[in-house]
mmCIF file of C-alpha atoms and ligand atoms in Angstrom:
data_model
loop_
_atom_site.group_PDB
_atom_site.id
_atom_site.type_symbol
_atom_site.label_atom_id
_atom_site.label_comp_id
_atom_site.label_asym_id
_atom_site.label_seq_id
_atom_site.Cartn_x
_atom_site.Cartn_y
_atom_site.Cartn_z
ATOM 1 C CA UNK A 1 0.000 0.000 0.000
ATOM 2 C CA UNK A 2 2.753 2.438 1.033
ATOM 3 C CA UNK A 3 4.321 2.465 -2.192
ATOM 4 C CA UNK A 4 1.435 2.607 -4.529
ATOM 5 C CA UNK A 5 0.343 5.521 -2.581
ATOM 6 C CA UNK A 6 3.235 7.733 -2.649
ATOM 7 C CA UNK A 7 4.879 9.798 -0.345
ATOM 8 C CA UNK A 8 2.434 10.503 2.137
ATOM 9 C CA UNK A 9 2.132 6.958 2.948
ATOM 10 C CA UNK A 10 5.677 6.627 3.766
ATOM 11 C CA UNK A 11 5.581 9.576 5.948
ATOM 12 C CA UNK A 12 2.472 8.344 7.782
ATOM 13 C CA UNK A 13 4.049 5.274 7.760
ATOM 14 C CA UNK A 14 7.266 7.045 9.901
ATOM 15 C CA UNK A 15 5.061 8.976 12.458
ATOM 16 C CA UNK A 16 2.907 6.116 12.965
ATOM 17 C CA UNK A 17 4.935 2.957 13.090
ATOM 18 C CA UNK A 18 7.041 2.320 16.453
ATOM 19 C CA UNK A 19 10.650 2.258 15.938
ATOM 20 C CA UNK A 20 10.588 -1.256 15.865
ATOM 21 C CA UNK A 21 8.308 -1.996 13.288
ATOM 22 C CA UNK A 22 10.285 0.749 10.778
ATOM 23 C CA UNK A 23 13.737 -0.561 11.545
ATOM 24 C CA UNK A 24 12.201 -3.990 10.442
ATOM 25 C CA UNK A 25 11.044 -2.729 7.457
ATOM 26 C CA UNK A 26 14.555 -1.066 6.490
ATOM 27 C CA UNK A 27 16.305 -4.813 7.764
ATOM 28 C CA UNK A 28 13.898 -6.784 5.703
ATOM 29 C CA UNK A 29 14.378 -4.134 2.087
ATOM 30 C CA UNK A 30 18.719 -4.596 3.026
ATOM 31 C CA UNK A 31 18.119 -8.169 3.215
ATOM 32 C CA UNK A 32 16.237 -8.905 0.395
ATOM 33 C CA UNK A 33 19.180 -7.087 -1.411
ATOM 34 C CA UNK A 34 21.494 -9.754 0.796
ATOM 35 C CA UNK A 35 20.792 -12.321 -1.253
ATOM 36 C CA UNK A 36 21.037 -10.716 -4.806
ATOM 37 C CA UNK A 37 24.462 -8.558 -3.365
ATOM 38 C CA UNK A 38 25.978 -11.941 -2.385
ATOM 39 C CA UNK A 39 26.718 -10.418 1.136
ATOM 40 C CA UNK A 40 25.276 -13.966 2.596
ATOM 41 C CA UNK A 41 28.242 -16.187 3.711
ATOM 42 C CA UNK A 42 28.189 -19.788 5.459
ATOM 43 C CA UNK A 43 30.335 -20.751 8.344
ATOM 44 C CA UNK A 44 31.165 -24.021 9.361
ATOM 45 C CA UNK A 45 31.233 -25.495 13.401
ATOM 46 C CA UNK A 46 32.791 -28.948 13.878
ATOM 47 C CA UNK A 47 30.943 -31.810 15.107
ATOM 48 C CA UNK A 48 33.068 -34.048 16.940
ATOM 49 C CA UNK A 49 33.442 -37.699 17.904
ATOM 50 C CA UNK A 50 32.840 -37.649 22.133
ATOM 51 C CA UNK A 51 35.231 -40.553 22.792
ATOM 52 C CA UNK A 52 38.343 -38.817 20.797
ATOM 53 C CA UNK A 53 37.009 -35.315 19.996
ATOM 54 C CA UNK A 54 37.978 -36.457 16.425
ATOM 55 C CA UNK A 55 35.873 -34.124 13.655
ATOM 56 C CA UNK A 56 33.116 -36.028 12.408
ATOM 57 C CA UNK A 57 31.140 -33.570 10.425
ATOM 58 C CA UNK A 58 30.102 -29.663 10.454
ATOM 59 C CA UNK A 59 27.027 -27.763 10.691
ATOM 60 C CA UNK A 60 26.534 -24.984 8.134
ATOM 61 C CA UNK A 61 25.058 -21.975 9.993
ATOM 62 C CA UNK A 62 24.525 -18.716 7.779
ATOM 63 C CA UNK A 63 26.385 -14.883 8.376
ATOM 64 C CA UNK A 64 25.411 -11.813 6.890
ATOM 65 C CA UNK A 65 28.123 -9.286 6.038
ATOM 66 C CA UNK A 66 26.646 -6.384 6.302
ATOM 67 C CA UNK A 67 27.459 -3.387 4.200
ATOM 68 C CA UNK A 68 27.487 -1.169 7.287
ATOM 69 C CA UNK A 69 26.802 -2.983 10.599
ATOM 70 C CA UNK A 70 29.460 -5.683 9.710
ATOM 71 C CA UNK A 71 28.862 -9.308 10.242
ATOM 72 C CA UNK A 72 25.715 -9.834 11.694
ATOM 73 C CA UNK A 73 24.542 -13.509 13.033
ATOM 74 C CA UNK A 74 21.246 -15.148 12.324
ATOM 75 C CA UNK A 75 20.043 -13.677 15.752
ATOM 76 C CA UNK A 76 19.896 -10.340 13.976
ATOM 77 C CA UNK A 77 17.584 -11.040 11.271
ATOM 78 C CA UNK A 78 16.501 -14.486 11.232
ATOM 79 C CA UNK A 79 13.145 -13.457 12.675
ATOM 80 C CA UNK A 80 12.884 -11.157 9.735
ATOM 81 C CA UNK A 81 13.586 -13.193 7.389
ATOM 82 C CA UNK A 82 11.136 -15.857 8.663
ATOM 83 C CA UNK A 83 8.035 -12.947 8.959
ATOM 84 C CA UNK A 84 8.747 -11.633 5.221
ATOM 85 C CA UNK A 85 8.996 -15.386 3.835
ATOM 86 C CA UNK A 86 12.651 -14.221 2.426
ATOM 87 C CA UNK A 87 14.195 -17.042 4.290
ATOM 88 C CA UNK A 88 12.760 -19.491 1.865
ATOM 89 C CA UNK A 89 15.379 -17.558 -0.748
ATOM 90 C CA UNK A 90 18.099 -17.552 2.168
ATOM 91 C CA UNK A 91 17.443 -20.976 3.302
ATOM 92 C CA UNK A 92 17.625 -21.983 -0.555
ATOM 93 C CA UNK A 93 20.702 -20.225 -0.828
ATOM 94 C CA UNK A 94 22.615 -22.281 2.259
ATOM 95 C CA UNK A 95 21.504 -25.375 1.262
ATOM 96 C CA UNK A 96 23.239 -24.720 -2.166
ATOM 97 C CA UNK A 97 26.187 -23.109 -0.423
ATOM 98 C CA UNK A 98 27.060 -25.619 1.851
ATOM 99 C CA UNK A 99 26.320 -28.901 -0.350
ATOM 100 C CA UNK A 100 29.003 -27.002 -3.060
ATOM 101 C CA UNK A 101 31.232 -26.980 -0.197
ATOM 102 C CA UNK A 102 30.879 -30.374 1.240
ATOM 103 C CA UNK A 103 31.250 -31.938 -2.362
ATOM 104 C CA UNK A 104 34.522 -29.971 -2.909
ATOM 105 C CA UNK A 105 35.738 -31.109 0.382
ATOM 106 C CA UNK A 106 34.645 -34.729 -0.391
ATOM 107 C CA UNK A 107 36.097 -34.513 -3.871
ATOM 108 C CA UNK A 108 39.875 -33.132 -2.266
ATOM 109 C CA UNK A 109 39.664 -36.640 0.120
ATOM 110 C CA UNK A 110 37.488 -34.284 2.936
ATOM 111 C CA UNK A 111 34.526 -36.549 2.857
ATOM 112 C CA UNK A 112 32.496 -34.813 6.489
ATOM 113 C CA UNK A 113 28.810 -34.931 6.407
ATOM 114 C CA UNK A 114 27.020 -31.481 6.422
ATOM 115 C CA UNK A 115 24.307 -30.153 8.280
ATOM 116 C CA UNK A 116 21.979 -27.826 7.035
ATOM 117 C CA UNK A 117 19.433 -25.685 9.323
ATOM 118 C CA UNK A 118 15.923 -25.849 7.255
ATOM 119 C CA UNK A 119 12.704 -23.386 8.457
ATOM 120 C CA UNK A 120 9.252 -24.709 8.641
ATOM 121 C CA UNK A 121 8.320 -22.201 5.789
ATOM 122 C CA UNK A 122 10.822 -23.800 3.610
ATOM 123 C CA UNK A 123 10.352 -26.964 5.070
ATOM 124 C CA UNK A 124 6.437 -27.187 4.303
ATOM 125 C CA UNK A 125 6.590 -25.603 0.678
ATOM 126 C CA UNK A 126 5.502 -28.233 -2.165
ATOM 127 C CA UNK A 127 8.960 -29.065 -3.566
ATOM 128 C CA UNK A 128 11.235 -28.941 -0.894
ATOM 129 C CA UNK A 129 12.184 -32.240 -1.253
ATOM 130 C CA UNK A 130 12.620 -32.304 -5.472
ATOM 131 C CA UNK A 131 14.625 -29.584 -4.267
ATOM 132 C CA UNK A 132 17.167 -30.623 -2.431
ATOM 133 C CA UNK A 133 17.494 -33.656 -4.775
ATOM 134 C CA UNK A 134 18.285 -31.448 -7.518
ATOM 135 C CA UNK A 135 20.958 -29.550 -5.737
ATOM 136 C CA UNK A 136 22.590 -32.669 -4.747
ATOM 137 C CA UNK A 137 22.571 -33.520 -8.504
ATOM 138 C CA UNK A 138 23.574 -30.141 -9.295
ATOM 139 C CA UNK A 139 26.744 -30.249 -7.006
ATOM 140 C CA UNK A 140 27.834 -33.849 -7.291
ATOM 141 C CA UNK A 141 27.187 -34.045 -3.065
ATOM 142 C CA UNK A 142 26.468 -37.715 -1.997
ATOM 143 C CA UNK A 143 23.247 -38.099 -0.194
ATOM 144 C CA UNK A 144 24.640 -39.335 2.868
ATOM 145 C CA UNK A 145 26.894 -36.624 3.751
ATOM 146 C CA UNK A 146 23.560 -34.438 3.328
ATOM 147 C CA UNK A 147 21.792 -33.905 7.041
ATOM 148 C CA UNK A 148 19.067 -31.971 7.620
ATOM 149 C CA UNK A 149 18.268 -30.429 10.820
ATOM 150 C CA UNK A 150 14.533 -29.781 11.347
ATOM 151 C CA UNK A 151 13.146 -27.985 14.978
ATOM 152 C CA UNK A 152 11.164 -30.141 16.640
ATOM 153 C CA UNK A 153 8.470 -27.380 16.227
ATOM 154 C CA UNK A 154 8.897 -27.280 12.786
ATOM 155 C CA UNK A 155 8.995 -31.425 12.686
ATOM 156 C CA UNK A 156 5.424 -31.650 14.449
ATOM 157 C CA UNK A 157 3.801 -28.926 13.023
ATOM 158 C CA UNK A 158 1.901 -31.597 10.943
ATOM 159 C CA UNK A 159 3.891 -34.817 11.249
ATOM 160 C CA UNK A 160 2.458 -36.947 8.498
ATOM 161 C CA UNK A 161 3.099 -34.340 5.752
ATOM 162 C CA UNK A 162 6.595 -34.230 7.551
ATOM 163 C CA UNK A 163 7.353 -37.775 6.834
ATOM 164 C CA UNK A 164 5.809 -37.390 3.220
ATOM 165 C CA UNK A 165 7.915 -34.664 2.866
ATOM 166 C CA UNK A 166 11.116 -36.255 3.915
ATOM 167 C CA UNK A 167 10.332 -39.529 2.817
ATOM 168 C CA UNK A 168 12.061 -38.981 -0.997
ATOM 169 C CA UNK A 169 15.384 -37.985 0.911
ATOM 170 C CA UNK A 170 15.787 -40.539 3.091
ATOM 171 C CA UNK A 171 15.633 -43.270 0.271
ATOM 172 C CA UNK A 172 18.517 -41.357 -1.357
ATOM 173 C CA UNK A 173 20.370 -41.411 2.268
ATOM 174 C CA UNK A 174 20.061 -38.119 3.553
ATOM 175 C CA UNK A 175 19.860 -38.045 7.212
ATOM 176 C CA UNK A 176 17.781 -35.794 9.404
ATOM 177 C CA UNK A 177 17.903 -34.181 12.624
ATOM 178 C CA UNK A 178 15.755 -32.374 15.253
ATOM 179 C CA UNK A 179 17.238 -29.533 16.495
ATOM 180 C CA UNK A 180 16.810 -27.960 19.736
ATOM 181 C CA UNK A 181 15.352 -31.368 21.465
ATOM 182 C CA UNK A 182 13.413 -31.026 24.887
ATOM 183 C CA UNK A 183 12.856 -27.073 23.980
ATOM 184 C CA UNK A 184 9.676 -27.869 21.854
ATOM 185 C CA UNK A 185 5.928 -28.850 23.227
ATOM 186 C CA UNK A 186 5.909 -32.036 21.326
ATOM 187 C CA UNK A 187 3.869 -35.519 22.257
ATOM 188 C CA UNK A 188 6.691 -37.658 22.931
ATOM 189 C CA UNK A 189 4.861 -40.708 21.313
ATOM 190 C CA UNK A 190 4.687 -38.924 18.067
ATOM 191 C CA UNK A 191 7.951 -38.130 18.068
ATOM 192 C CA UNK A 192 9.921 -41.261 18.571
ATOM 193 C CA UNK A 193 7.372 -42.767 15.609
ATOM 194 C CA UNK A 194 9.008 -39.818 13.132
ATOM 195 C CA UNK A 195 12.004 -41.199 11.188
ATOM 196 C CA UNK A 196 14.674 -39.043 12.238
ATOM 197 C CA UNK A 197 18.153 -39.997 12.844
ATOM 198 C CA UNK A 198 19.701 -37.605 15.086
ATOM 199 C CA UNK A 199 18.436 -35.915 18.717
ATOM 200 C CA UNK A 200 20.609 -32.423 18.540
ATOM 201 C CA UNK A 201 20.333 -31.912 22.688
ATOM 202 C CA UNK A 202 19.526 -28.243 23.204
ATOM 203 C CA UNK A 203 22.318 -26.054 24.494
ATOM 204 C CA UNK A 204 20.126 -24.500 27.876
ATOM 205 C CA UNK A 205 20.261 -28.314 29.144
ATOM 206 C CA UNK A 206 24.026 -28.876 28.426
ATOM 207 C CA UNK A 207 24.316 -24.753 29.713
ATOM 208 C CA UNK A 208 23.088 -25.743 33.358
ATOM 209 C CA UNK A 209 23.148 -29.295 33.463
ATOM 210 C CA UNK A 210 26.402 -29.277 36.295
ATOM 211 C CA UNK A 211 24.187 -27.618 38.539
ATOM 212 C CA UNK A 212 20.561 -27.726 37.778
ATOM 213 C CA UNK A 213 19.399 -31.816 38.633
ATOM 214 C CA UNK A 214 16.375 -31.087 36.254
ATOM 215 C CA UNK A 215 18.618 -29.996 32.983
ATOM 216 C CA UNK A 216 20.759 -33.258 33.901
ATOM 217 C CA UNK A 217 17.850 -35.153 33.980
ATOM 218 C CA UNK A 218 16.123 -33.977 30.633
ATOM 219 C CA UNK A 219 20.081 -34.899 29.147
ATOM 220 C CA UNK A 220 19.418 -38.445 30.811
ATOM 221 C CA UNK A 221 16.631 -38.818 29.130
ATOM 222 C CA UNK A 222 16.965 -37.893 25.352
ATOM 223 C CA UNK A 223 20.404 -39.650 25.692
ATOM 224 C CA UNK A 224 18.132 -43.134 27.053
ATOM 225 C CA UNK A 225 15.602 -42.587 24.211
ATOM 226 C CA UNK A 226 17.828 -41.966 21.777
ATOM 227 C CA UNK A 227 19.869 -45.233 22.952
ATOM 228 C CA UNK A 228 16.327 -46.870 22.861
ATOM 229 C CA UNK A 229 15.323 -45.621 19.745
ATOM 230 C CA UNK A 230 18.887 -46.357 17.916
ATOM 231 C CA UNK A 231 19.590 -42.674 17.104
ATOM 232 C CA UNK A 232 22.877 -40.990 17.270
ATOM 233 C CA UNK A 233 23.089 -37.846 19.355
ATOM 234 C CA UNK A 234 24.988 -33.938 19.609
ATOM 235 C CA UNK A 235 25.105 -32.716 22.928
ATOM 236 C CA UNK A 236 25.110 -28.559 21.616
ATOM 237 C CA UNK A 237 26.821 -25.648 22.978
ATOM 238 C CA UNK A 238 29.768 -27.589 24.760
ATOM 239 C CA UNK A 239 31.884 -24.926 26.269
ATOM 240 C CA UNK A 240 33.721 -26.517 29.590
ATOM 241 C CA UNK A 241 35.271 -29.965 29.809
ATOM 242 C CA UNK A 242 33.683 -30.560 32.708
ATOM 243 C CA UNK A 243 30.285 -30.782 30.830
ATOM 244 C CA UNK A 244 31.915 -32.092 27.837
ATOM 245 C CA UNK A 245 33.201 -35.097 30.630
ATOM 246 C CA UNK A 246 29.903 -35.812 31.951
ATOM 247 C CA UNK A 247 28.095 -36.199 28.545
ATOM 248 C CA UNK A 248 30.695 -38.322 27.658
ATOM 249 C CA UNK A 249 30.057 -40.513 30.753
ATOM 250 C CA UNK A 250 25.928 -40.387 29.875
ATOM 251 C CA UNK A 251 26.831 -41.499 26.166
ATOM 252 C CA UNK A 252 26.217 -38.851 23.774
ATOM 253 C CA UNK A 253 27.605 -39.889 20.344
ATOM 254 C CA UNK A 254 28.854 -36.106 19.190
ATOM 255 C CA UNK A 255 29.699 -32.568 20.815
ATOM 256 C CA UNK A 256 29.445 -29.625 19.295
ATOM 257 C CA UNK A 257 30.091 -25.944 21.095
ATOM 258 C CA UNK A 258 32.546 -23.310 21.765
ATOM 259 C CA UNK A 259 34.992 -25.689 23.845
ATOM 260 C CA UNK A 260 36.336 -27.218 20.207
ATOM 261 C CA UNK A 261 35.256 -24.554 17.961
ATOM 262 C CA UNK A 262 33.097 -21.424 17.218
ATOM 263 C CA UNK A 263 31.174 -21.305 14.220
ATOM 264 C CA UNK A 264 34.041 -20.359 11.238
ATOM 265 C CA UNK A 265 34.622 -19.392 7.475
ATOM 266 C CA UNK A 266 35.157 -22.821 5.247
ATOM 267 C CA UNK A 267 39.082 -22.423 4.795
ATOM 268 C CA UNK A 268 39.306 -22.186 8.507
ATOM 269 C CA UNK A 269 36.922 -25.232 9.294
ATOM 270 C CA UNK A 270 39.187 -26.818 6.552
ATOM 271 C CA UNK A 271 42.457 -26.907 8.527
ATOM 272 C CA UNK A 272 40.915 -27.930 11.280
ATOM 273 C CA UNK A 273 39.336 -30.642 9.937
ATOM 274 C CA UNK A 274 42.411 -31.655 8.358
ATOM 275 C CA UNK A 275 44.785 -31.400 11.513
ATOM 276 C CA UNK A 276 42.096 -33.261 13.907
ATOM 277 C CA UNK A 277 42.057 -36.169 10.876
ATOM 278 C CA UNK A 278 45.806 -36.438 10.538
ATOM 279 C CA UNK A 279 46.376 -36.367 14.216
ATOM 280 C CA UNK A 280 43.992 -39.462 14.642
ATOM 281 C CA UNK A 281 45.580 -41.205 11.560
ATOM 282 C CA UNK A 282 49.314 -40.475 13.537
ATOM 283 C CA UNK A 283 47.855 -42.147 16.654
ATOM 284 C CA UNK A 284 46.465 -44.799 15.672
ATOM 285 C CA UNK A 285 49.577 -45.896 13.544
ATOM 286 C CA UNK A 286 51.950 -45.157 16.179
HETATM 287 P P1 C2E B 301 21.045 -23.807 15.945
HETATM 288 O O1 C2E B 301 20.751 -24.501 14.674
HETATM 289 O O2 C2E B 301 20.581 -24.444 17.191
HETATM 290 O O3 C2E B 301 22.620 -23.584 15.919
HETATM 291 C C1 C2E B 301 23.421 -23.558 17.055
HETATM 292 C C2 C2E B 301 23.726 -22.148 17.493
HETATM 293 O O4 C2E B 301 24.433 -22.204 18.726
HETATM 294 C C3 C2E B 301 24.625 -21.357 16.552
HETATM 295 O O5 C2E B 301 24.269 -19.981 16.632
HETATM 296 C C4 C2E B 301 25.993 -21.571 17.167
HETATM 297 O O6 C2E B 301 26.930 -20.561 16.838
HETATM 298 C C5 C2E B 301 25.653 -21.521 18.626
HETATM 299 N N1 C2E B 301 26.622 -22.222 19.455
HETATM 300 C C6 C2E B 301 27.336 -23.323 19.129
HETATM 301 N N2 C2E B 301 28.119 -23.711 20.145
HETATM 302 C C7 C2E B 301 27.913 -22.840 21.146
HETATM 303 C C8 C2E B 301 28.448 -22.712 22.485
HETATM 304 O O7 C2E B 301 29.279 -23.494 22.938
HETATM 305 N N3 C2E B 301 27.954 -21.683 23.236
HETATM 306 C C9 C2E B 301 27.038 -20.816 22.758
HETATM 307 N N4 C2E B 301 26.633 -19.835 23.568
HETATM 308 N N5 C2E B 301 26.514 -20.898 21.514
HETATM 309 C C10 C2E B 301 26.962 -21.909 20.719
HETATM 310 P P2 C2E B 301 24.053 -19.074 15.356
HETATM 311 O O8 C2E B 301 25.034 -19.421 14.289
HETATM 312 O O9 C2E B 301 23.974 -17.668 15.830
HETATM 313 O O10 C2E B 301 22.630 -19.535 14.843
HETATM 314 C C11 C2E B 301 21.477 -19.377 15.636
HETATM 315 C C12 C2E B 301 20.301 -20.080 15.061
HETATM 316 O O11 C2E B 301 19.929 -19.503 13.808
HETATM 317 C C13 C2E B 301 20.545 -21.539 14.755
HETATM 318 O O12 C2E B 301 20.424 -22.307 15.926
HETATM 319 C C14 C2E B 301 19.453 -21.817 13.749
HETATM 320 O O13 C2E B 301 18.242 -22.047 14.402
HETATM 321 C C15 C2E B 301 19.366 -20.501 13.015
HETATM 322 N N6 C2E B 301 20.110 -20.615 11.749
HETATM 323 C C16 C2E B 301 21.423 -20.493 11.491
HETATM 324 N N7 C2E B 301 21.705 -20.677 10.197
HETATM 325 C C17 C2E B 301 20.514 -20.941 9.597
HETATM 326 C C18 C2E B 301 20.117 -21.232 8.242
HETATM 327 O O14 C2E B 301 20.938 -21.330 7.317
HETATM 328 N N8 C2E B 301 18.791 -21.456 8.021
HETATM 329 C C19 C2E B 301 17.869 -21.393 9.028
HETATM 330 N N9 C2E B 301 16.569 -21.615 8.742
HETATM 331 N N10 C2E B 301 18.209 -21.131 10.291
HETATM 332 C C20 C2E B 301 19.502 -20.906 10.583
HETATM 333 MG MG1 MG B 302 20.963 -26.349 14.020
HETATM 334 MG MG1 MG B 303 20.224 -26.121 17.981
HETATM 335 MG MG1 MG B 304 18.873 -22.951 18.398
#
């Protein structure tokens, strides 16, 4: 309406709005320029093995380098990007991003899986799956090192159309993940029927799980269902080895957080990746 109205509109539009609501408007017009400017960037945190703390894959979590504010984290416009339905474009845009990368890290003898954060909106849109298919064609990425990471929100919005939807991708191999487990509302029973792979613990159980008995005992849990259920498991936002010892005691098969790595650009993952591979091919030939 504003801009088929002209000027005035705008200026009502100023006076009217909270400050809020108009710095939204200006976040969501930059970032649907984001996209087309190529100021979107994907960086890379390890996943690694809890019995070694050997690197056994990445997640793929998106940046914005912003022209003026510098780079901003999905914290700063995420929500905007979800309300304006641009992060079906941004969303599209990672998954493309970070399946080019994987396959040229596979095809130079790097061969991580790679996770990739997908929204409900772009999640529940007809062709999601065809897809993804087609940009694992398109980049030469095998299936399996493909791993999608679904909120549990998101994952029982409508769970049957959920397992249609991801149904097509499995076949092929690709794995998938709910993210942020014991943060959602979700019927447990429905839940351990869905045919995911991988529990991603949420980081505010790991975060006060050495003091608060209840966090400890939602860990307990997931980690016992997940046993039950044959799933693997990432305990997230590891930062002290004290937590990073007593998920490794409770079984959880991978760690991710800021006690191995921070979230970092591709070259950087890269050499780590490399170094934490050679180092486990050195001790286990020595
Ligand atoms: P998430 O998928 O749960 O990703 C984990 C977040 O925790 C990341 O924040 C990561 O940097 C942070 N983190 C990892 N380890 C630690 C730690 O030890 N301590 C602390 N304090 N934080 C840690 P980030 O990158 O800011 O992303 C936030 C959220 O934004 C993600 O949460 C995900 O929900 C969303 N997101 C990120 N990239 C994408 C994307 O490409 N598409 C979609 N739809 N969502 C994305
Ligand atoms: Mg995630
Ligand atoms: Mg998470
Ligand atoms: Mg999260």
């Amino acid at each position: 309406h504003a801009k088929q109205s002209g000027g005035n509109a705008v200026h009502f539009f100023e006076q009217s709005m909270n400050q809020s609501a108009f710095e939204r408007l200006v976040l969501e017009n930059e970032l649907r320029d984001a996209v087309k400017k190529n100021q979107l960037t994907v960086f890379y945190q390890p996943k690694v093995r809890m019995n070694d703390g050997v690197i056994a894959g990445s997640e793929a979590l998106v940046r914005w380098n912003h022209p003026t504010s510098g780079l901003l984290s999905p914290g700063h416009f995420i929500d905007a990007a979800e309300e304006s339905g641009l992060i079906v474009e941004i969303g599209d845009w990672v998954m493309r991003a970070a399946c080019e990368q994987a396959a040229d890290w596979a095809s130079h003898g790097l061969r991580l899986p790679v996770a990739v954060n997908v929204s409900a909106m772009q999640f529940e849109r007809p062709g999601f799956a065809d897809n993804v298919l087609e940009i694992l064609e398109q980049t030469g990425l095998s299936p399996e090192l493909l791993e999608i990471e679904l909120t549990e929100s998101t994952a029982m919005r409508d769970p049957q159309r959920v397992i249609d939807q991801i149904q097509p991708l499995r076949d092929r191999g690709v794995k998938f993940a709910i993210d942020d487990f014991g943060t959602g509302h979700s019927s447990l029973s429905y839940l351990t029927r869905m045919p995911f792979d991988v529990f991603k613990i949420d980081q505010s159980f790991v975060r006060s799980m050495s003091r608060d008995p209840h966090s400890r005992a939602v860990v307990d849990t997931i980690l016992a269902l997940a046993r039950a259920l044959k799933l693997k498991t990432v305990a997230e936002g590891v930062e002290t080895s004290e937590q990073l010892a007593a998920l490794r005691e409770e079984g959880a098969t991978l760690a991710q957080g800021y006690l191995f790595s921070k979230p970092v650009p591709a070259d950087e993952f890269e050499s780590y990746a490399r170094a934490s591979i050679a180092d486990e091919i050195s001790v286990a030939s020595a």
